[in-house]
Short mmCIF file of C-alpha atoms and ligand atoms in Angstrom, two decimals:
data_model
loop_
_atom_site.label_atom_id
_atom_site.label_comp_id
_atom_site.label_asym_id
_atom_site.label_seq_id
_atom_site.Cartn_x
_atom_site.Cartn_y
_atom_site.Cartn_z
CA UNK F 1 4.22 17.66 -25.29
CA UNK F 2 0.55 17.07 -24.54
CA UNK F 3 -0.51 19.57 -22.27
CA UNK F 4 2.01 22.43 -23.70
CA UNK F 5 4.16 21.99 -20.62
CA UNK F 6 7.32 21.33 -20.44
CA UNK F 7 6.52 18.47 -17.42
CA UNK F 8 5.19 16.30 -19.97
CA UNK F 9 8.76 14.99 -20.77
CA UNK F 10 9.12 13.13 -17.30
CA UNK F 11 5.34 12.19 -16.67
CA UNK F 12 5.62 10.91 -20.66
CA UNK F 13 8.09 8.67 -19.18
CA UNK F 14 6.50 7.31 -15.87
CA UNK F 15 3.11 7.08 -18.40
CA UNK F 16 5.00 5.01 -20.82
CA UNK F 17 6.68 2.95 -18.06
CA UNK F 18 3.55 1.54 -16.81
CA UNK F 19 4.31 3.34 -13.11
CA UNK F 20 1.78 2.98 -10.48
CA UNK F 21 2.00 3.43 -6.74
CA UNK F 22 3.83 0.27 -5.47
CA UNK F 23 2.95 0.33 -2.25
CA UNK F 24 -1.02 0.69 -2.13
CA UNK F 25 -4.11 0.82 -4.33
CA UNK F 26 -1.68 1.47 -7.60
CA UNK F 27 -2.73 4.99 -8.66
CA UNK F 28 -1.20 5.48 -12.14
CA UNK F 29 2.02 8.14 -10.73
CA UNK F 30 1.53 10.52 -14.16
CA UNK F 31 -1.75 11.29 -12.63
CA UNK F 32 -0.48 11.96 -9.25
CA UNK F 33 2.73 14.16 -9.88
CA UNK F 34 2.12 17.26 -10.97
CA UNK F 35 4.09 20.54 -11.20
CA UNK F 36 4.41 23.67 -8.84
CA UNK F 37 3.25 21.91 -5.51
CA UNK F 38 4.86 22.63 -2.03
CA UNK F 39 6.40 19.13 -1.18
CA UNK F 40 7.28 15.70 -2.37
CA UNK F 41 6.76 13.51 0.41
CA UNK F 42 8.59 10.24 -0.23
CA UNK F 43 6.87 7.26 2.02
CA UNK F 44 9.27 5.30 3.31
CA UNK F 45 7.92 4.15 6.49
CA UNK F 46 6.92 0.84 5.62
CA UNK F 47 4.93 -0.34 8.66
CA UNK F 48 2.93 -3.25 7.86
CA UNK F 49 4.41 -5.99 10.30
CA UNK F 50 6.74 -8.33 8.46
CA UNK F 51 7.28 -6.63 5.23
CA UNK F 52 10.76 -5.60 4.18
CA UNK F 53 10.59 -4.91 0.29
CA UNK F 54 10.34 -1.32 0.28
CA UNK F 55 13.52 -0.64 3.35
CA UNK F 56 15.71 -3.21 0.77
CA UNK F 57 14.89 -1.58 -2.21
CA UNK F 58 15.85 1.58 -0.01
CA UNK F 59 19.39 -0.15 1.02
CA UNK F 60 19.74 -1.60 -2.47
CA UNK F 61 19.30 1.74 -4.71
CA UNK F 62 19.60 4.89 -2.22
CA UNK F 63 22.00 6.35 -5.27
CA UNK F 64 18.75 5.29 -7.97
CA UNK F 65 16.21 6.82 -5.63
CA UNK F 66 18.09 10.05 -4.74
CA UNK F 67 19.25 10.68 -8.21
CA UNK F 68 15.39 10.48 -9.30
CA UNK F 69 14.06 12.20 -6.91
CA UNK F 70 16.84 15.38 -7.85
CA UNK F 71 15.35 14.93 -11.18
CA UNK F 72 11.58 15.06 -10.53
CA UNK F 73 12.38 17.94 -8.24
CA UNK F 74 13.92 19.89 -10.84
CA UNK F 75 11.77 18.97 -13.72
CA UNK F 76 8.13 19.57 -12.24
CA UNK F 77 9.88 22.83 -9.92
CA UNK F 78 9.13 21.24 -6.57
CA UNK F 79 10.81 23.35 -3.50
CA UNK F 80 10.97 21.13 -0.91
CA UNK F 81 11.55 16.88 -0.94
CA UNK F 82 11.28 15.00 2.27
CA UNK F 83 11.84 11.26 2.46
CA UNK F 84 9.57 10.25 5.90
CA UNK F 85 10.86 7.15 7.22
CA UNK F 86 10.89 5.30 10.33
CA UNK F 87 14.09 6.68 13.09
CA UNK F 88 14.71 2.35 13.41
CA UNK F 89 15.47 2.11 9.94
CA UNK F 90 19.17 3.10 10.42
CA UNK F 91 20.93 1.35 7.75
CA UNK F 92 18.69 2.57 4.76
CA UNK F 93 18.49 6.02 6.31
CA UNK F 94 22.48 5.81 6.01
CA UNK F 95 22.56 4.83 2.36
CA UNK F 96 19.94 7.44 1.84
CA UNK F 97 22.13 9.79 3.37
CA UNK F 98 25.24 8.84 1.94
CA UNK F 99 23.73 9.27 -1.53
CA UNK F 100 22.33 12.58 -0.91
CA UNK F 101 25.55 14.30 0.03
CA UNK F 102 27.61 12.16 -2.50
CA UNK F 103 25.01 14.45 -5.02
CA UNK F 104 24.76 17.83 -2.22
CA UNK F 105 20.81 16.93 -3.47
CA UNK F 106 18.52 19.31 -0.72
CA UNK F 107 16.27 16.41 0.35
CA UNK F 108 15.29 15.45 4.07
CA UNK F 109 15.15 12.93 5.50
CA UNK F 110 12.65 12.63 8.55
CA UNK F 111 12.61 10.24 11.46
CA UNK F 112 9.35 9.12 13.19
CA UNK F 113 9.11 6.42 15.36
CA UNK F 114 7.96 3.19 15.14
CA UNK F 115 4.63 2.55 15.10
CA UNK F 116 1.46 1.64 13.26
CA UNK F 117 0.16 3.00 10.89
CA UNK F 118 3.10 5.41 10.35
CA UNK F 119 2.88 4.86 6.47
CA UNK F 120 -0.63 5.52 5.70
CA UNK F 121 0.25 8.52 3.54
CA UNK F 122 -1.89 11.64 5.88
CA UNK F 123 -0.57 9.96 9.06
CA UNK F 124 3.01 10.84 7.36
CA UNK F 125 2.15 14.17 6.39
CA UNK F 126 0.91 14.96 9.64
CA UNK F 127 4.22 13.72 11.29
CA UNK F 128 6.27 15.72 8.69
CA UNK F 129 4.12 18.88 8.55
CA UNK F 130 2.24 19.03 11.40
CA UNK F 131 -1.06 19.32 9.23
CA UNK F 132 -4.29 17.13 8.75
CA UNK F 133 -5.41 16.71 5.32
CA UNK F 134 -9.09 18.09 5.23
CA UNK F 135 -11.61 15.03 5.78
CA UNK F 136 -12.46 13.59 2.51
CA UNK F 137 -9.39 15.20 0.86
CA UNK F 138 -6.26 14.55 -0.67
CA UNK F 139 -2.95 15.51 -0.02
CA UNK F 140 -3.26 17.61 -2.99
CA UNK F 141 -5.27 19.90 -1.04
CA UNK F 142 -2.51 21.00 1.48
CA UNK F 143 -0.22 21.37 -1.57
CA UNK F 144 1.38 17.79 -1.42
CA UNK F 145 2.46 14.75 -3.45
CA UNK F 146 3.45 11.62 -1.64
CA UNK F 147 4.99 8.72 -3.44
CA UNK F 148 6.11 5.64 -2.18
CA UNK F 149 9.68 5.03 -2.18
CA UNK F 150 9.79 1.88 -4.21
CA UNK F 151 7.86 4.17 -6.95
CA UNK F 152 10.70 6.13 -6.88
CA UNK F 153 12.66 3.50 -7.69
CA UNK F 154 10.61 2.52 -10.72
CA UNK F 155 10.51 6.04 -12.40
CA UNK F 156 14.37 6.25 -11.76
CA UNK F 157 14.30 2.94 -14.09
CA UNK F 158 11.66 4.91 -16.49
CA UNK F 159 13.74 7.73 -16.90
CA UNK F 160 16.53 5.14 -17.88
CA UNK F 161 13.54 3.45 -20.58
CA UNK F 162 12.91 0.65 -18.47
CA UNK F 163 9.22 -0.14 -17.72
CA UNK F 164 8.13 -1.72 -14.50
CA UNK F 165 8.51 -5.46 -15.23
CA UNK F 166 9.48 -6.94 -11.98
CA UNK F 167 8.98 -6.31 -8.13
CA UNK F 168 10.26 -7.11 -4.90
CA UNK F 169 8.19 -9.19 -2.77
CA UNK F 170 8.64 -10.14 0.77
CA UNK F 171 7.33 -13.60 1.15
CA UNK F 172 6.84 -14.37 4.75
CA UNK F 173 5.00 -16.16 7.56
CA UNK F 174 4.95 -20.65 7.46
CA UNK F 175 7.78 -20.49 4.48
CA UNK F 176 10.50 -22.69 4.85
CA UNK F 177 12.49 -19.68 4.04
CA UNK F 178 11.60 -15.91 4.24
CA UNK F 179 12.66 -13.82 1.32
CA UNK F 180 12.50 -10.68 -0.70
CA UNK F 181 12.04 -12.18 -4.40
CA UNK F 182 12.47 -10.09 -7.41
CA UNK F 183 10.07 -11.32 -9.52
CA UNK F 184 8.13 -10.74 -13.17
CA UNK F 185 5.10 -8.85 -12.60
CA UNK F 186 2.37 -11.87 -13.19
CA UNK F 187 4.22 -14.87 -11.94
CA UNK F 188 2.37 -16.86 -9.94
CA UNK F 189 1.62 -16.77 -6.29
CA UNK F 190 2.27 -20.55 -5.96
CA UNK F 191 5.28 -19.98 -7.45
CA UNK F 192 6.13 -17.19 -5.32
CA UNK F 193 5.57 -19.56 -2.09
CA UNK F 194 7.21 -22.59 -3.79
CA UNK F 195 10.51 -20.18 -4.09
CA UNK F 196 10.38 -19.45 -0.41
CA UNK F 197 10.81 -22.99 0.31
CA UNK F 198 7.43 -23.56 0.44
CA UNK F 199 4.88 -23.58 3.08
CA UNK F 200 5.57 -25.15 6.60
CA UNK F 201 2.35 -25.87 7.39
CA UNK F 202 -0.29 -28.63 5.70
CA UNK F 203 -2.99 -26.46 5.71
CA UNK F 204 -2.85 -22.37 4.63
CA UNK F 205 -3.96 -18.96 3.64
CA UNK F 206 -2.36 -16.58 2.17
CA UNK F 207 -2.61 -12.67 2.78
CA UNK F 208 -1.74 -10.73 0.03
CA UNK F 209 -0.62 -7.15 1.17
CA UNK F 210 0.18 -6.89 4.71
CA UNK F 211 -1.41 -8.24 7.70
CA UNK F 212 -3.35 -5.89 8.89
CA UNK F 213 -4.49 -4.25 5.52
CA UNK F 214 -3.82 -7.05 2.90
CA UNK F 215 -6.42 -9.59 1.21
CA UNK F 216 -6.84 -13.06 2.88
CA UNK F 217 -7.20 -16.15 0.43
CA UNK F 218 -7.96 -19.67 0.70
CA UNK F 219 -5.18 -22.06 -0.89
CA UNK F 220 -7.93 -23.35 -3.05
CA UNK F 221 -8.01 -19.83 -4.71
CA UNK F 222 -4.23 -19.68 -5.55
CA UNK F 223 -4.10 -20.85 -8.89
CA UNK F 224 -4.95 -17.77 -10.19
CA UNK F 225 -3.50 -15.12 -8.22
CA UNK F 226 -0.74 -13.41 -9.78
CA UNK F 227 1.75 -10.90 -8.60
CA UNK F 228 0.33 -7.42 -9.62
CA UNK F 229 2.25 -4.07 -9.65
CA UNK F 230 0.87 -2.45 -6.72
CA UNK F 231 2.12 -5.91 -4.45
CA UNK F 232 4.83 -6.02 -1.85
CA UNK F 233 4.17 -8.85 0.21
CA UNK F 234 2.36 -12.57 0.70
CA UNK F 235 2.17 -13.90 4.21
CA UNK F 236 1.06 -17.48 4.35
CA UNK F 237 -0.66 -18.19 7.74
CA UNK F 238 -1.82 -21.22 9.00
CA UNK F 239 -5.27 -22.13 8.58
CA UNK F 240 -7.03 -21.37 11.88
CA UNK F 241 -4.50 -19.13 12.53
CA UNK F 242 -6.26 -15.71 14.36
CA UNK F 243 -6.33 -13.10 11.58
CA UNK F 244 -7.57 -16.13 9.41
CA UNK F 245 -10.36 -16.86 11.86
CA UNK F 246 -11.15 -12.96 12.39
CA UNK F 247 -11.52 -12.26 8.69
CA UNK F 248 -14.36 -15.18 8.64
CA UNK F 249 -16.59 -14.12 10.51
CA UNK F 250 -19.85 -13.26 8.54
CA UNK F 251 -21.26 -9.71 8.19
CA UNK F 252 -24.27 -10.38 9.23
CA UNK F 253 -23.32 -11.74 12.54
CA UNK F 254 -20.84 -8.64 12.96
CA UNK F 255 -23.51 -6.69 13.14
CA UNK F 256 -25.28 -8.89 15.40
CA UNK F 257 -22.34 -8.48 17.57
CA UNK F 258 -22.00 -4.69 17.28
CA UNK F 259 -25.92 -4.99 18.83
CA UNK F 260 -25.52 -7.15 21.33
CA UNK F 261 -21.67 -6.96 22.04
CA UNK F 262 -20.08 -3.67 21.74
CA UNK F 263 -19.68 -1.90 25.41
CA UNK F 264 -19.79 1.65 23.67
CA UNK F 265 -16.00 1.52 25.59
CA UNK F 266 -15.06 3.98 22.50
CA UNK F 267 -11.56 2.70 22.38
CA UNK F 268 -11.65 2.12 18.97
CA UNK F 269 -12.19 5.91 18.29
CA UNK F 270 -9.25 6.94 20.83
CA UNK F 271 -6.87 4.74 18.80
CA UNK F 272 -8.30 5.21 15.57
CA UNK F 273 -5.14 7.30 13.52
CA UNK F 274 -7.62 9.79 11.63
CA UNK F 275 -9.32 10.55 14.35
CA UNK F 276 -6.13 11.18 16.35
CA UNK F 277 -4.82 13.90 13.36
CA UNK F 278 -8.07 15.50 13.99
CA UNK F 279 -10.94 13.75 11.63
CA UNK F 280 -14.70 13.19 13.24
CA UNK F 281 -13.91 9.11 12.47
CA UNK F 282 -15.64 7.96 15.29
CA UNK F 283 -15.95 4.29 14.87
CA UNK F 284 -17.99 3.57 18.26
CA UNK F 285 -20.58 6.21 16.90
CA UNK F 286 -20.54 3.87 13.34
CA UNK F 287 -21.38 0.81 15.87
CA UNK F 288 -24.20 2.45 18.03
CA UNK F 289 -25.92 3.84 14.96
CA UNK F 290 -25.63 0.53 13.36
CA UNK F 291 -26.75 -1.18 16.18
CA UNK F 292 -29.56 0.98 17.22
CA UNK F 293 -30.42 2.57 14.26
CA UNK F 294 -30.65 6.57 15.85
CA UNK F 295 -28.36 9.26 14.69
CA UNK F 296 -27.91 8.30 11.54
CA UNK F 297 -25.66 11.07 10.56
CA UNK F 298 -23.51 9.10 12.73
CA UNK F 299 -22.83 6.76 9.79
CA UNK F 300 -21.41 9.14 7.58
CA UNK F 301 -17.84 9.12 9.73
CA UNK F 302 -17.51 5.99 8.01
CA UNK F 303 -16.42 7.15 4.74
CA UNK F 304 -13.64 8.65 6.48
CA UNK F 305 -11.85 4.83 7.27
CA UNK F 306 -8.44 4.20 6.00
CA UNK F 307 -9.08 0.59 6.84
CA UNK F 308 -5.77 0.49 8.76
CA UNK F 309 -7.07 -2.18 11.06
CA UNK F 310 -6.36 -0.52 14.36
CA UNK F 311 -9.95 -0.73 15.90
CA UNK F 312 -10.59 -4.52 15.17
CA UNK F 313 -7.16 -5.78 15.12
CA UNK F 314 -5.29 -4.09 18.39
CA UNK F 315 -7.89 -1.82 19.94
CA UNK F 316 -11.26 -3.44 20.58
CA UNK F 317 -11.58 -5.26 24.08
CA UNK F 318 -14.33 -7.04 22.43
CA UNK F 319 -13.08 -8.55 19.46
CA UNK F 320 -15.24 -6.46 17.53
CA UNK F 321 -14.91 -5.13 13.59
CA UNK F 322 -15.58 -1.64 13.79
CA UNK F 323 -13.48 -1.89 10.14
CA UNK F 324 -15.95 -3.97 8.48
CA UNK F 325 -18.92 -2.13 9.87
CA UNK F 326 -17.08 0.96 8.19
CA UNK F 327 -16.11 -0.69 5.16
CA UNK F 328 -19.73 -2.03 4.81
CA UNK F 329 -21.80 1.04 5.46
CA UNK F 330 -19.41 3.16 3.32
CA UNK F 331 -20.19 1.06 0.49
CA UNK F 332 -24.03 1.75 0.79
CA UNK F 333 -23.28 5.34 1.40
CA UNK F 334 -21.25 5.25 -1.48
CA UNK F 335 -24.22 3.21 -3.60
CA UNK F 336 -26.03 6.11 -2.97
CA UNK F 337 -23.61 8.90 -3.80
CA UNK F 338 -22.96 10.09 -0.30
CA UNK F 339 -19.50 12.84 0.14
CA UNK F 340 -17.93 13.86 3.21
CA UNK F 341 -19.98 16.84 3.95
CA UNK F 342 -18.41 17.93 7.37
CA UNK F 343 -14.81 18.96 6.21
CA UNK F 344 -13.62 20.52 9.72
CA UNK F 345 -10.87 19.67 11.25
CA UNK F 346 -10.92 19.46 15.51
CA UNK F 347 -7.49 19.69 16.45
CA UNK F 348 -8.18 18.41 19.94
CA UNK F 349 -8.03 15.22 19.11
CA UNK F 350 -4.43 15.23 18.35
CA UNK F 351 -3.35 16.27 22.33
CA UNK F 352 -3.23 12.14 23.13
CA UNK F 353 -1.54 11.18 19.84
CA UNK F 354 1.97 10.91 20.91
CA UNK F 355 0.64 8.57 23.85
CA UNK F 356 -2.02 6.34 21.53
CA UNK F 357 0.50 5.29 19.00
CA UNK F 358 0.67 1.33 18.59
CA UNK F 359 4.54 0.16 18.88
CA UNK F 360 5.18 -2.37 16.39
CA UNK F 361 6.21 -5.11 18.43
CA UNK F 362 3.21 -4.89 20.42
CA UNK F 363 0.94 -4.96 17.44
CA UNK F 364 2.79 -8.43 16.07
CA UNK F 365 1.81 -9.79 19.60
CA UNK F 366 -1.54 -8.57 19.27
CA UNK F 367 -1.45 -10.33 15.53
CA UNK F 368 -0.05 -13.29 17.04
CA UNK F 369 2.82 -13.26 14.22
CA UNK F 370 5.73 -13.17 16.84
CA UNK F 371 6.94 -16.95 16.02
CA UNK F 372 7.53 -16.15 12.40
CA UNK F 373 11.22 -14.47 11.21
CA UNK F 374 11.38 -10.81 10.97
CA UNK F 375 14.63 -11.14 9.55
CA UNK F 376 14.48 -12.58 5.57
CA UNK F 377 16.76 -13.76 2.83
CA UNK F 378 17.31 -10.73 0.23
CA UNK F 379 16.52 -10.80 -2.94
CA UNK F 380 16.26 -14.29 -4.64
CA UNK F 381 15.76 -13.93 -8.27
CA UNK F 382 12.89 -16.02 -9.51
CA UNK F 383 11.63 -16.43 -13.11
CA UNK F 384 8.81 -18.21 -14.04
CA UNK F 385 7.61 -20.29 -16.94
CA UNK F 386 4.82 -18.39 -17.65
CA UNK F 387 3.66 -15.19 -16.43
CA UNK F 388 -0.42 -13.83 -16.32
CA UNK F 389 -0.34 -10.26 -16.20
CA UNK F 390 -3.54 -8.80 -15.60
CA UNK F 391 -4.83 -5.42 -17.55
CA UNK F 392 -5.37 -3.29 -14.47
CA UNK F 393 -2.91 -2.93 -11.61
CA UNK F 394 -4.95 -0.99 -8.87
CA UNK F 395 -7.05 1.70 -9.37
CA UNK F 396 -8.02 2.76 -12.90
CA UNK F 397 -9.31 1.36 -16.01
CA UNK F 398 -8.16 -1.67 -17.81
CA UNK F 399 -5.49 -1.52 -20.36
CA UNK F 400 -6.44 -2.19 -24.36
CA UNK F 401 -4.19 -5.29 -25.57
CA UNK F 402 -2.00 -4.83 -28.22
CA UNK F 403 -0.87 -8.26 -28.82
CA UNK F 404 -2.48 -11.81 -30.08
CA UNK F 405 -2.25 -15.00 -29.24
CA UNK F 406 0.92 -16.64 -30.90
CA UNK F 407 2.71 -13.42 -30.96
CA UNK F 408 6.68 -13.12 -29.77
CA UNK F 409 6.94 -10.48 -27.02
CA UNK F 410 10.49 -9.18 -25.05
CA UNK F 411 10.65 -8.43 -21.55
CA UNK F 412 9.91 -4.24 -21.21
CA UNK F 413 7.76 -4.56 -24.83
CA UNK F 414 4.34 -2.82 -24.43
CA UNK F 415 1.87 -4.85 -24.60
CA UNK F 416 -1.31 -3.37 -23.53
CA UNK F 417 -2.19 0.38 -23.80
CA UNK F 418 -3.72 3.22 -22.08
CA UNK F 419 -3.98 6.73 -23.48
CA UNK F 420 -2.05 9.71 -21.45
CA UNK F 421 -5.18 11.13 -20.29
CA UNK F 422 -6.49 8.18 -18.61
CA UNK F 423 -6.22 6.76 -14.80
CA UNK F 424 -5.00 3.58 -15.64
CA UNK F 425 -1.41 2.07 -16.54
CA UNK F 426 0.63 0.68 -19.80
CA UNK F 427 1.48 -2.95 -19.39
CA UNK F 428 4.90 -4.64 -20.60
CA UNK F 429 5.52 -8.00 -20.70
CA UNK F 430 7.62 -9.29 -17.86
CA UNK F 431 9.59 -11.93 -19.61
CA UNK F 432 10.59 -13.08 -22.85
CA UNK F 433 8.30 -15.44 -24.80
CA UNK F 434 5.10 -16.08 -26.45
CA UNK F 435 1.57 -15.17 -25.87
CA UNK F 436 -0.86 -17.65 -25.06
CA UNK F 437 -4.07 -15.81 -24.13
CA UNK F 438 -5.37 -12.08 -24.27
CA UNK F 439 -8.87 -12.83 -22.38
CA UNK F 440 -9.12 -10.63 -19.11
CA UNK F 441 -5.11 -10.84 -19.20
CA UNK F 442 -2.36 -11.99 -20.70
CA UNK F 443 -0.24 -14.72 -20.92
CA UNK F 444 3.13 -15.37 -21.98
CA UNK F 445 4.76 -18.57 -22.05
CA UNK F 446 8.33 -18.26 -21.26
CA UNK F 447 10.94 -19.04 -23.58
CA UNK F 448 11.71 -22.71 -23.25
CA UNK F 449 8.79 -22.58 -20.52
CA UNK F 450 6.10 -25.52 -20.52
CA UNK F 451 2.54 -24.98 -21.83
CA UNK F 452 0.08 -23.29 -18.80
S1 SF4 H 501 -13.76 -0.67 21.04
FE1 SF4 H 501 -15.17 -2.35 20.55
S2 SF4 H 501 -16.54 -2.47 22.30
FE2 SF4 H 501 -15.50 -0.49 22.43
S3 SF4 H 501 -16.87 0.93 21.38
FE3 SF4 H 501 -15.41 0.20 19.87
S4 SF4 H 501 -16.42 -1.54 18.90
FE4 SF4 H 501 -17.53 -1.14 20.81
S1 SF4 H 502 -9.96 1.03 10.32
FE1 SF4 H 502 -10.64 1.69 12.34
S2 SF4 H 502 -8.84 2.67 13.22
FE2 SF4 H 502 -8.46 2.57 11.02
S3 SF4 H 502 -9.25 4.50 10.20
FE3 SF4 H 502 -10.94 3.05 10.11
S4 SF4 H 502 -12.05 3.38 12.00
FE4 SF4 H 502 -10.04 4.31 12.29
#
């Protein structure tokens, strides 16, 4: 026991595992659960249009997720567990159900509705507790953990010794056949594709993530992308499509639009979700100041930006990327060690929230993704020949190899380290086989596979 407390014996576990968030920037989860707090908040609202891995995972192993959350509960003494899901999501709020009073566990389960961005993680806590994390906070700070549902999952499989090897990945969009694939951690996104049936279309991209918040590349940069923890989804798009055109546009000529373009209309502020649960994010103000160059105090609002999308992708009348201008000014702010210094929150803003929510459907107009399936195949197990599993899986530093080239390794084996105390995550090899290369990550060759 590391820290003298009797915790240790679960977060040993989820640190051994390799467990980091699965559905965002892939915090390492022994550095985000912690003992004594007020509420678990398990995010189940998956809301980025067209993903379905987390809601099967939730249909798939309600008993696995209950029974670990029971555990956790007891273990780190937390009072209260919600699950915060969507009120649509009727069949996997049933199987929640179901397991919870097959165990009499006390967990929740609440019921929002459905609309973007319902799981960015302070949106949910707002909708469950009726209270805004401070600007520039965490949910620590209001006595909160929130976990994502399909993290669950993975430290029920810890606390069974199983490390996180494989995950569920919705591949959507031009595929000859939508599908949630269960797949080693590292296989290939070609692969991934080439299991849905391939693409539909002659020419591609490929957003990794969701659409609104995921990472746009060219087909010409696939052959080395790999399937990392923290991934839930790949939507291939055709090229030209809009949010392929949209996310070309060059920075510099964004902000030559925000100068000569933006009406000051200050819809993207009214519609902006952290402003709306009471933050000063006030994109329009980013766009003057950056446009005019007065009030620049304005700027700082930008380091309050989820990125959730909603100004440039649904909200602007102009086409404009309030979301870049925010993600490119809170850089430099960042560059030169700038905090949120205005940590108020206005509860005014929240009056119109109910009425400035974005319904989902209207958002995958909006996207222009209404031709492709919403329904998919479930899970489709795929293994690769060879897998390239990279040393850090989100946020945190990389992992310290353990293994040479021409060694043996077995699925779950650890085979890159990182010590308790760090933010960063153990990696296990995701398939049986041999090592081929330990430079910047590792691959294994699968048994019987053919040479990468
Ligand atoms: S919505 Fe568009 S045009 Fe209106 S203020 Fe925001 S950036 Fe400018
Ligand atoms: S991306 Fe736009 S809508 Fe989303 S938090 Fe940032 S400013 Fe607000």
């Amino acid at each position: 026991m590391k820290n003298g407390v009797k915790d240790l014996q679960l977060l040993e576990r989820i640190w051994q595992a390799g467990i980091v968030g699965a559905g965002g920037a892939g915090f390492p989860t022994h550095k985000k659960l912690v003992k004594g707090v007020k509420l678990l908040l398990v995010n189940a609202a998956e809301c980025e249009p067209l993903l379905s891995s987390d809601r099967f995972v939730m249909r798939q192993f309600s008993r696995d997720i209950i029974s670990a959350l029971c555990h956790i509960r007891q273990e780190l003494e937390i009072p209260r567990v919600v699950i915060g899901t969507k009120a649509k999501y009727t069949k996997e709020i049933d199987a929640l159900q179901q397991a919870i009073d097959e165990r009499g566990a006390h967990i929740e389960i609440h019921r929002s509705g459905s609309y973007y961005p319902a799981g960015d993680e302070q949106i949910l806590i707002y909708e469950v507790t009726g209270q805004t994390v401070p600007p520039g906070g965490i949910p620590l700070d209001l006595g909160i953990v929130v976990s994502n549902v399909t993290t669950v999952w993975h430290i029920h499989q810890a606390l069974q010794g199983k490390a996180v090897t494989d995950k569920f990945i919705t591949v959507t969009g031009a595929v000859a056949h939508p599908v949630i694939l269960r797949v080693p951690v590292g296989t290939p996104v070609k692969d991934c594709i080439a299991a849905a049936g391939g693409a539909t279309v002659s020419e591609y991209v490929v957003i990794k993530g969701g659409p609104m918040m995921g990472k746009k590349y060219a087909a010409s940069q696939l052959d080395h992308l790999h399937i990392l923890k923290c991934d839930g989804g790949l939507v291939v798009l055709e090229k030209g499509h809009y949010l392929d055109v949209f996310s070309n546009v060059p920075m510099e000529h964004i902000i030559n639009q925000a100068k000569s373009v933006c009406i000051q209309c200050s819809y993207c502020t009214e519609l902006c979700p952290r402003y709306l649960i009471g933050h000063r994010m006030r994109p329009h103000r980013v766009m003057r100041s950056i446009a005019t160059g007065t009030q620049p105090t304005d700027l700082e609002d930008a380091l309050l930006c989820c990125e959730c999308g909603v100004c440039e992708l649904y909200a602007c009348p102009m086409h404009l990327s309030p979301r870049r201008v925010n993600i490119y000014v809170k850089n430099l702010l960042r560059q030169g060690g700038a905090k949120v210094r205005d940590k108020t929150v206005d509860p005014r803003h929240s009056h119109m929230r109910e009425y400035r929510q974005i319904e989902q459907g209207r958002l995958m107009q909006r996207l222009d993704l209404l031709p492709y399936p919403r329904q998919v195949l479930e899970q489709e197990v795929y293994q690769p020949a060879s897998v390239s599993i990279a040393l850090r899986h989100g946020i945190g530093k990389e992992a310290r190899p353990v293994v040479a080239v021409g060694d043996k390794v077995q699925k779950g084996q650890c085979i890159a380290t990182v010590e308790f105390a760090d933010v960063g995550s153990n990696i296990h090899a995701s398939i049986d086989g041999t090592v081929t290369s330990v430079d910047g990550c590792i691959q294994i060759l699968a048994d019987g596979g053919k040479a990468l």
